[in-house]
XYZ file of C-alpha atoms in Angstrom:
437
model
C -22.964 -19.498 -11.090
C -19.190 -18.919 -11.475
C -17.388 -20.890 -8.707
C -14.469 -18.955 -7.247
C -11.619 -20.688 -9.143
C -13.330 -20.377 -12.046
C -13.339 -16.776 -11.471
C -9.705 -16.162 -10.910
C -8.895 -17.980 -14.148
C -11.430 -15.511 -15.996
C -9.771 -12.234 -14.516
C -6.724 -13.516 -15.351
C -7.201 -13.964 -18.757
C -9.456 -10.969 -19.138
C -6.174 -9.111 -17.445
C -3.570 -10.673 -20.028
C -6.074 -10.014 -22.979
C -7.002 -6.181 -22.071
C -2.891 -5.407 -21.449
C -0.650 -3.363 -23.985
C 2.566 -5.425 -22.623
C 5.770 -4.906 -23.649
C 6.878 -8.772 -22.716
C 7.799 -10.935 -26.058
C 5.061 -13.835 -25.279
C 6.470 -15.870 -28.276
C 4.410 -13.657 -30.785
C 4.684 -10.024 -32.323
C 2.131 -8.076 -33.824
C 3.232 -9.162 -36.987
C 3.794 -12.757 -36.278
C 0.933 -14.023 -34.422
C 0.920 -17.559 -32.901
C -1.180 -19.921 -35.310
C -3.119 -22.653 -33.583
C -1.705 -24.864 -36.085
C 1.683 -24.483 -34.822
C 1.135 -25.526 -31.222
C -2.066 -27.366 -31.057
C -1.212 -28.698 -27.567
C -1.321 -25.407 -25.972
C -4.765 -24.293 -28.219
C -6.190 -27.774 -26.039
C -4.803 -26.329 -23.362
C -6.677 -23.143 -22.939
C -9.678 -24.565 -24.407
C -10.105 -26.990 -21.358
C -8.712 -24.715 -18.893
C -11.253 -21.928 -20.063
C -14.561 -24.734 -20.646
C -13.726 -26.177 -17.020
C -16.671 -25.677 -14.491
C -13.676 -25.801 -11.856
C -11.528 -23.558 -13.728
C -7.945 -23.251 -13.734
C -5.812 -20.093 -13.316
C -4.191 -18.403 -15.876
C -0.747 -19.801 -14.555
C -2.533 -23.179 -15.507
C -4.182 -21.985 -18.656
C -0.222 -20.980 -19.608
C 2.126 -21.035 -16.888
C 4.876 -19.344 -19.194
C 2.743 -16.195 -20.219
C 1.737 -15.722 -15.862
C 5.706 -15.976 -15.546
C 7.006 -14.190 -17.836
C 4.245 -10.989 -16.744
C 4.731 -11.453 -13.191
C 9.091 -11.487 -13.886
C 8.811 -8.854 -15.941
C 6.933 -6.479 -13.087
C 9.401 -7.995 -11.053
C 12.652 -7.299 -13.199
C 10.794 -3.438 -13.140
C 10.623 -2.706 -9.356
C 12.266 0.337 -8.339
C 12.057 2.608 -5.320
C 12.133 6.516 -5.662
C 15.471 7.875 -3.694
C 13.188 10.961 -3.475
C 9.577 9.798 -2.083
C 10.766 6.406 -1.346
C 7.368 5.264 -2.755
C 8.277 1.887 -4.706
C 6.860 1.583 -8.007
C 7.319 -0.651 -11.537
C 7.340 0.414 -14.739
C 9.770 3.013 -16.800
C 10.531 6.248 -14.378
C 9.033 8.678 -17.071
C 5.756 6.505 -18.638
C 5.695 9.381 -21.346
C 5.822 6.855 -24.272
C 3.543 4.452 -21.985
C 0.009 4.018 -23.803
C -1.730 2.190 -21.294
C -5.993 1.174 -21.142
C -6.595 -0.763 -18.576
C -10.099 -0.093 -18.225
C -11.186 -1.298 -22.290
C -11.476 -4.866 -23.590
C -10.643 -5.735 -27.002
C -13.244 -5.076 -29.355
C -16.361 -8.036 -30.293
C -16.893 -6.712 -33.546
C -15.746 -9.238 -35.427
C -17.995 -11.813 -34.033
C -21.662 -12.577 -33.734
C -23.406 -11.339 -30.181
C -24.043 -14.522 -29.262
C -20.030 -15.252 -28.586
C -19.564 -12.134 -27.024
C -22.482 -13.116 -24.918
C -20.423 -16.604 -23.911
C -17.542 -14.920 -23.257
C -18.467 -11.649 -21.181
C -20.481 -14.622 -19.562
C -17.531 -16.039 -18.232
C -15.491 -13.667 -17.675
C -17.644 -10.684 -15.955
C -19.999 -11.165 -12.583
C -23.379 -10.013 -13.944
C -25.019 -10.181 -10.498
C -22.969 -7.824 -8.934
C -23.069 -5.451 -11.788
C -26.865 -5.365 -11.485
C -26.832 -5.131 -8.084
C -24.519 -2.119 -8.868
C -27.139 -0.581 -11.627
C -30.004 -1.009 -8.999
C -28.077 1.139 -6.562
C -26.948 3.547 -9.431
C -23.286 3.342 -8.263
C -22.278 2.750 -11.874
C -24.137 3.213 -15.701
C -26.348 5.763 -14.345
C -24.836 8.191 -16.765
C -26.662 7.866 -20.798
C -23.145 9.447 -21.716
C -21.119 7.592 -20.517
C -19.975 4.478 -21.087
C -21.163 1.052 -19.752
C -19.085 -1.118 -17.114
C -19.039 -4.225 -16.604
C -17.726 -6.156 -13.265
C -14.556 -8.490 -13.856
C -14.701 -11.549 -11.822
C -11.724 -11.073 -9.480
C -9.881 -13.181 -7.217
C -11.330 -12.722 -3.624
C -8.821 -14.282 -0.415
C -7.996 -10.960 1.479
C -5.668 -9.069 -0.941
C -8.306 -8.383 -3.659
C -7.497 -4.779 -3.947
C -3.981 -5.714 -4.981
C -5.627 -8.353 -7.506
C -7.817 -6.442 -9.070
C -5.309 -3.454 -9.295
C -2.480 -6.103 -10.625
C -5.202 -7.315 -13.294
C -5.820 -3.911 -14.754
C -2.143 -2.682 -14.810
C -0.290 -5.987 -15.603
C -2.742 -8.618 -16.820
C -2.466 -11.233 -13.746
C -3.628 -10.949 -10.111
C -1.189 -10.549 -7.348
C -0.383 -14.182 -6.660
C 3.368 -13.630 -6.129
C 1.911 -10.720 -3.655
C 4.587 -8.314 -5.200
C 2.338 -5.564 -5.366
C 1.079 -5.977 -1.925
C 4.786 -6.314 -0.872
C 5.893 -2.876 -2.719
C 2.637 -1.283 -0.814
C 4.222 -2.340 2.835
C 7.504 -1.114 1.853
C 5.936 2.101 0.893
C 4.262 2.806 3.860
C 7.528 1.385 5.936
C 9.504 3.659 4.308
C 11.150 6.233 6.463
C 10.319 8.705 3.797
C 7.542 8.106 2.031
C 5.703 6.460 5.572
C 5.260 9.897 7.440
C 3.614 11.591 4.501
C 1.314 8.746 4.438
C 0.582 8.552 7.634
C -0.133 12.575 8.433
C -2.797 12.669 5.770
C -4.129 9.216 7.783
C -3.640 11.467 10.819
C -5.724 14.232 9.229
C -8.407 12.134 7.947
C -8.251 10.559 11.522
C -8.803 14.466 13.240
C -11.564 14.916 10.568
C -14.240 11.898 11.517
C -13.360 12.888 15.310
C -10.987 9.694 16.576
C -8.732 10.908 19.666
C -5.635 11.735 19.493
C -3.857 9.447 21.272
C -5.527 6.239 19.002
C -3.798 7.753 16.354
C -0.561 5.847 16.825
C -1.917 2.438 16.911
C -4.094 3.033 14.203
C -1.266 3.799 12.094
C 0.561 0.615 13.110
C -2.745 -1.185 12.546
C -2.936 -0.358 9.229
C 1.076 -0.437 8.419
C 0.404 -4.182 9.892
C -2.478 -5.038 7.680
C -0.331 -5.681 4.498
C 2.318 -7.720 5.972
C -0.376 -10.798 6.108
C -3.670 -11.078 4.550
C -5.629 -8.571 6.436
C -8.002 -6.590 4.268
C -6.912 -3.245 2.639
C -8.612 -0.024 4.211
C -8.823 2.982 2.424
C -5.487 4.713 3.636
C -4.391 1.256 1.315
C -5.724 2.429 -1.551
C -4.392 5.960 -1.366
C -0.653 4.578 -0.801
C -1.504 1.709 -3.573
C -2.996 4.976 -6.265
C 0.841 6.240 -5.447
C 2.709 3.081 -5.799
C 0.869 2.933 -9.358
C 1.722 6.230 -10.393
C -2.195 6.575 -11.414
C -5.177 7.689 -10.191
C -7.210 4.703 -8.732
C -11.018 5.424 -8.480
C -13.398 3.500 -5.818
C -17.117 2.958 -6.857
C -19.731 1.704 -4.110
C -22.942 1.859 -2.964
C -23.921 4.441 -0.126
C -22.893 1.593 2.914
C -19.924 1.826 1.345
C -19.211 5.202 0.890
C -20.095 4.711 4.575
C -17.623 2.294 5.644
C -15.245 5.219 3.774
C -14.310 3.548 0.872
C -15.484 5.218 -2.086
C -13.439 8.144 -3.593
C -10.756 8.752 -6.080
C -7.539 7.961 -4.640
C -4.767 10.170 -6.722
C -1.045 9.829 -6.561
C -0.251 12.999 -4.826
C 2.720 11.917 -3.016
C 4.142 10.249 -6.298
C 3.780 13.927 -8.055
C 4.870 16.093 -5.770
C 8.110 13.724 -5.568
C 8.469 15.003 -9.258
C 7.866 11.920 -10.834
C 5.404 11.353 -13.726
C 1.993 9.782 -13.231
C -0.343 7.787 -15.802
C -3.440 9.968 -16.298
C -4.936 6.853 -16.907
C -7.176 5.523 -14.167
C -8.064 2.226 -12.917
C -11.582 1.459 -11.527
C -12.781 -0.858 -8.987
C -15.777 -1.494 -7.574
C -16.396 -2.056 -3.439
C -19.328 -4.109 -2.857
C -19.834 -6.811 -0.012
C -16.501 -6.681 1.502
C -15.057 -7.251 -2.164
C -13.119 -5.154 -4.731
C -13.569 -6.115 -8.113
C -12.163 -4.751 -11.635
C -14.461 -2.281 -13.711
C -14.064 -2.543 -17.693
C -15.876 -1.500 -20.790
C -15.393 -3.120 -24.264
C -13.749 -1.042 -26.493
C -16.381 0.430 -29.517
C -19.242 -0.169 -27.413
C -20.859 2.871 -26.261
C -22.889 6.536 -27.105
C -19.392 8.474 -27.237
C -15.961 7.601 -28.522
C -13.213 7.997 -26.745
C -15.166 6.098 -23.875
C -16.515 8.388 -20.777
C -16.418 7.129 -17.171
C -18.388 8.985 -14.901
C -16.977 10.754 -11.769
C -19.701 9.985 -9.606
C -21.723 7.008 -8.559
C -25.101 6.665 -6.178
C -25.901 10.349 -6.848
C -22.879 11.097 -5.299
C -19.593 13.137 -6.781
C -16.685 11.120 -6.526
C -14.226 13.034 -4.604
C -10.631 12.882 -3.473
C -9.668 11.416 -0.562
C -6.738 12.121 2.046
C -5.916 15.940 0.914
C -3.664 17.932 2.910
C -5.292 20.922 4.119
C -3.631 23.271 1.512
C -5.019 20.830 -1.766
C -8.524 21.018 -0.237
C -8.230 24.946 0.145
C -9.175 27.238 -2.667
C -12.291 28.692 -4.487
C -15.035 25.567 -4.464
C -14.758 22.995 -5.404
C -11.284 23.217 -4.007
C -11.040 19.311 -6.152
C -11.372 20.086 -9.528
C -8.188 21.415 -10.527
C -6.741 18.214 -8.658
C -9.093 15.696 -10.833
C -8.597 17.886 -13.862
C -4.445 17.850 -13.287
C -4.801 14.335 -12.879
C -7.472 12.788 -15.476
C -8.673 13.924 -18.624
C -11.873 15.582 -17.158
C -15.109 16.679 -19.319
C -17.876 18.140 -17.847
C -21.398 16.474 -18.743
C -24.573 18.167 -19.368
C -26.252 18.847 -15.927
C -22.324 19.931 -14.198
C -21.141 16.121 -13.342
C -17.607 15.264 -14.499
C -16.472 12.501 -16.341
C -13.005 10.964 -17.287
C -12.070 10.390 -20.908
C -10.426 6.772 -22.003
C -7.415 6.696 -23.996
C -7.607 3.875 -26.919
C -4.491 1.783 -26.752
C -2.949 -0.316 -29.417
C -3.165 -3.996 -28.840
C -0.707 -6.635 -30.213
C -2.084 -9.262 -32.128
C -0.936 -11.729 -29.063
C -3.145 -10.435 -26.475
C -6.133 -11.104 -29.269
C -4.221 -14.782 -29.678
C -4.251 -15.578 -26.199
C -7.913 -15.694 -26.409
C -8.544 -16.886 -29.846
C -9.358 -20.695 -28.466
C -12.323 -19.203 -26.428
C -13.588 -16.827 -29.317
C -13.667 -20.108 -31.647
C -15.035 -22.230 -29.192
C -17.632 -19.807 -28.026
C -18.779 -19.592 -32.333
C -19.018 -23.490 -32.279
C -20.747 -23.168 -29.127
C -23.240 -20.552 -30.949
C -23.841 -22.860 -33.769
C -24.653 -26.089 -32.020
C -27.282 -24.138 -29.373
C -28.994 -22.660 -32.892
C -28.866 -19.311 -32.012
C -26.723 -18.948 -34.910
C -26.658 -20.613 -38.250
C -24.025 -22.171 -39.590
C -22.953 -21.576 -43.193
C -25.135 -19.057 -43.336
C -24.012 -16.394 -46.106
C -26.134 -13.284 -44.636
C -26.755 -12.107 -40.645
C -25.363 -13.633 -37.336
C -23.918 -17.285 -39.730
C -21.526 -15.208 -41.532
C -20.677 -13.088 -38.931
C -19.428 -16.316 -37.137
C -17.546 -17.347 -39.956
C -16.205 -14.012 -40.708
C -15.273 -13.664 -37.399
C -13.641 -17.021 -36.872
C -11.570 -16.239 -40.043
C -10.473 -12.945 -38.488
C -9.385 -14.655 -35.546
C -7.632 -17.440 -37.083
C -5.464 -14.604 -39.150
C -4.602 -12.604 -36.141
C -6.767 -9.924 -37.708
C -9.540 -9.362 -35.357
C -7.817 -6.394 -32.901
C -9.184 -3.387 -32.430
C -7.486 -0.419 -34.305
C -6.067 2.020 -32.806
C -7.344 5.201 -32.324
C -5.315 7.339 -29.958
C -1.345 7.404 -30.414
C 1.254 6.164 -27.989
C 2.088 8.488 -24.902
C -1.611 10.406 -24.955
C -2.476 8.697 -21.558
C 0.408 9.607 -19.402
C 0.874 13.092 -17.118
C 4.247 14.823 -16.656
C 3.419 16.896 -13.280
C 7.136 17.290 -13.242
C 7.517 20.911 -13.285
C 4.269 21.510 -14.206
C 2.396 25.228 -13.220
C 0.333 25.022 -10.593
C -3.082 25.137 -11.379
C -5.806 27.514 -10.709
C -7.878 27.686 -8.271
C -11.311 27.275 -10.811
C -9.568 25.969 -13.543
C -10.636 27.653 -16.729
C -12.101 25.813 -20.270
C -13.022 22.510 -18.748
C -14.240 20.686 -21.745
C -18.333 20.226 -21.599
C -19.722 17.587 -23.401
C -23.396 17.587 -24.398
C -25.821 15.169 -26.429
């Protein structure tokens, strides 16, 4: 059982360790950090990490959370067209960005990846997830797993802030940019006529329009939990579609959908084709990630649909849901790198992303650990020449030289959209890639 601080420390350092950041964290990837030369920070992670009552990562390292969290800080910026405020370059054309895949186990025997996913994923709620079929229903496609995420009211925003940036949204910067977004004179009243509309749709009067607006435009200014109207002004303040995964209570409760920066685009601006996933269950959003090499098809598949249901977008206008059916495709398909599987459900393709040796550094501690760990249970053997023994030591080695990242396999700017300017696409768009067996 992972106790709650325990997992906020994991997502944390699952965030930091699945990031392509930009930030100089005292290493390069040509100059990794060597545990010899700081041993007291090594100790440091290693207890943080192997504490039942687990630390944060701003305990783990407090200099790596502040340096991430300044530097999306030192890149806030609102758009003097949408006044949406977002982070990050203006044009993310050079951006590579996989939030959704964790560095690769390859290098290591299964019984450390086996500690490690341990820690850092929630296996209960993923099988409770497979039971329902909300995700991994799909042979194709490639297999989730459920990031332990921070849960006190805002975990939308954490679990967002994990996949983008690395960290959760302690500082609440992220929640803070979403209430100026829907404050804004500007971007506010686009918001809220597509709330309006959605409103109309499910049959609330007229007149409770108003204050639902200002209930929801309230929500964000404390710790109230994040609707769904929330998640489509968050997918816009990211610049990137955000997808919702739940079982069929919550696609009741309204929830469940992919959430795409509409507003953002039709502003002008550019928009990372890259999604991030979460997944609703109990009240609680939570991170969805796959480990990079693992799975039938490379690049990695996510499916567009979960509990036998389509994933669909949510809060169109009435002209972006109009058009030949389905009137969503050429939305998902202008958005995300769509394929089509055998038997007509879509599916998103993964970019690959580089990742600097530090990212594999910050988690080299664990990795050793968790081979020790291996050895002394037996279910490796140490000094072994042949099978799971050498792996470990292989493994260990390749860790210890900064060698053990995953190569990359897509190049730099392949996961970001320019939809400035861009033709407007059909109504049935034509030669959507199908993928079969």
């Amino acid at each position: 059982m992972v106790t709650a601080a325990r997992a906020s420390c994991d997502a944390d350092v699952l965030g930091v360790i699945s990031r392509h950041s930009s930030v100089d964290l005292a290493a390069t990837p040509n100059a990794p950090i060597a545990r010899e030369d700081d041993p007291e920070l090594w100790a440091a992670i290693a207890a943080s990490l192997d504490d039942q009552g687990g630390r944060h990562m701003s305990g783990v390292d407090p200099g790596i959370a502040h340096k991430l969290r300044q530097k999306r800080a030192q890149e806030r910026w609102t758009s003097e067209v949408s006044g949406l405020v977002h982070f990050g370059p203006e044009d993310p054309a050079t951006c590579s960005d996989s939030a959704l895949l964790l560095p690769s186990f390859a290098a290591h025997p299964p019984a450390v990846r086996s500690l490690v996913l341990g820690e850092l994923t929630n296996a209960a709620a993923a099988m409770e997830a497979e039971e329902a079929g909300v995700i991994n229903a799909f042979p194709l496609c490639t297999r989730l797993l459920v990031l332990c995420t921070l849960g006190d009211g805002n975990c939308l925003d954490h679990a967002a802030s994990i996949g983008v940036w690395g960290v959760q949204d302690r500082d609440g910067e992220l929640r803070s940019a979403l209430l100026a977004s829907m404050q804004d004179a500007r971007a506010g009243p686009q918001i809220q006529a597509r709330f309006q509309r959605h409103l109309r749709k499910v049959g609330i009067p007229e007149e409770s329009h108003g204050a639902e607006w200002e209930r929801e435009v309230s929500a964000p200014r404390g710790d109230d939990y994040l609707s769904d109207i929330h998640a489509f002004a968050l997918a816009n303040v990211l610049r990137r579609p955000l997808l919702v995964y739940g079982d069929p209570q919550a696609a009741m409760a309204g929830m469940t959908g992919v959430y795409l920066p509409l507003i953002a685009a039709g502003a002008g601006q550019a928009c990372w084709k890259e999604p991030v996933a979460v997944l609703f269950s109990r009240s609680h959003f939570s991170l969805l990630a796959a480990v990079e090499g693992e799975g039938p098809v490379s690049p990695p598949l996510l499916a567009l649909a979960g509990a036998g249901q389509p994933l669909l977008p949510r809060f169109l206008t009435e002209e972006e849901e109009s058009g030949a059916p389905p009137p969503s495709l050429p939305l998902l398909v202008r958005f995300m790198a769509c394929v089509q599987l055998a038997g007509g459900a879509l599916a998103v393709r993964l970019g690959q992303s580089p990742r600097p040796n530090v990212l594999l550094s910050l988690l080299r501690a664990r990795l050793l650990n968790a081979g020790a760990e291996a050895v002394q249970s037996g279910e490796v053997q140490a000094g072994s020449d042949a099978g799971q023994g050498g792996q470990v030591e292989a493994g260990t080695e390749a860790v210890k030289s900064g060698e053990g990242d995953a190569e990359a396999s897509t190049a730099q700017g392949g996961d970001a959209l320019s939809v400035q300017g861009a033709e407007a696409p059909s109504a049935r768009p034509e030669g959507l890639p199908p993928l079969h067996p």
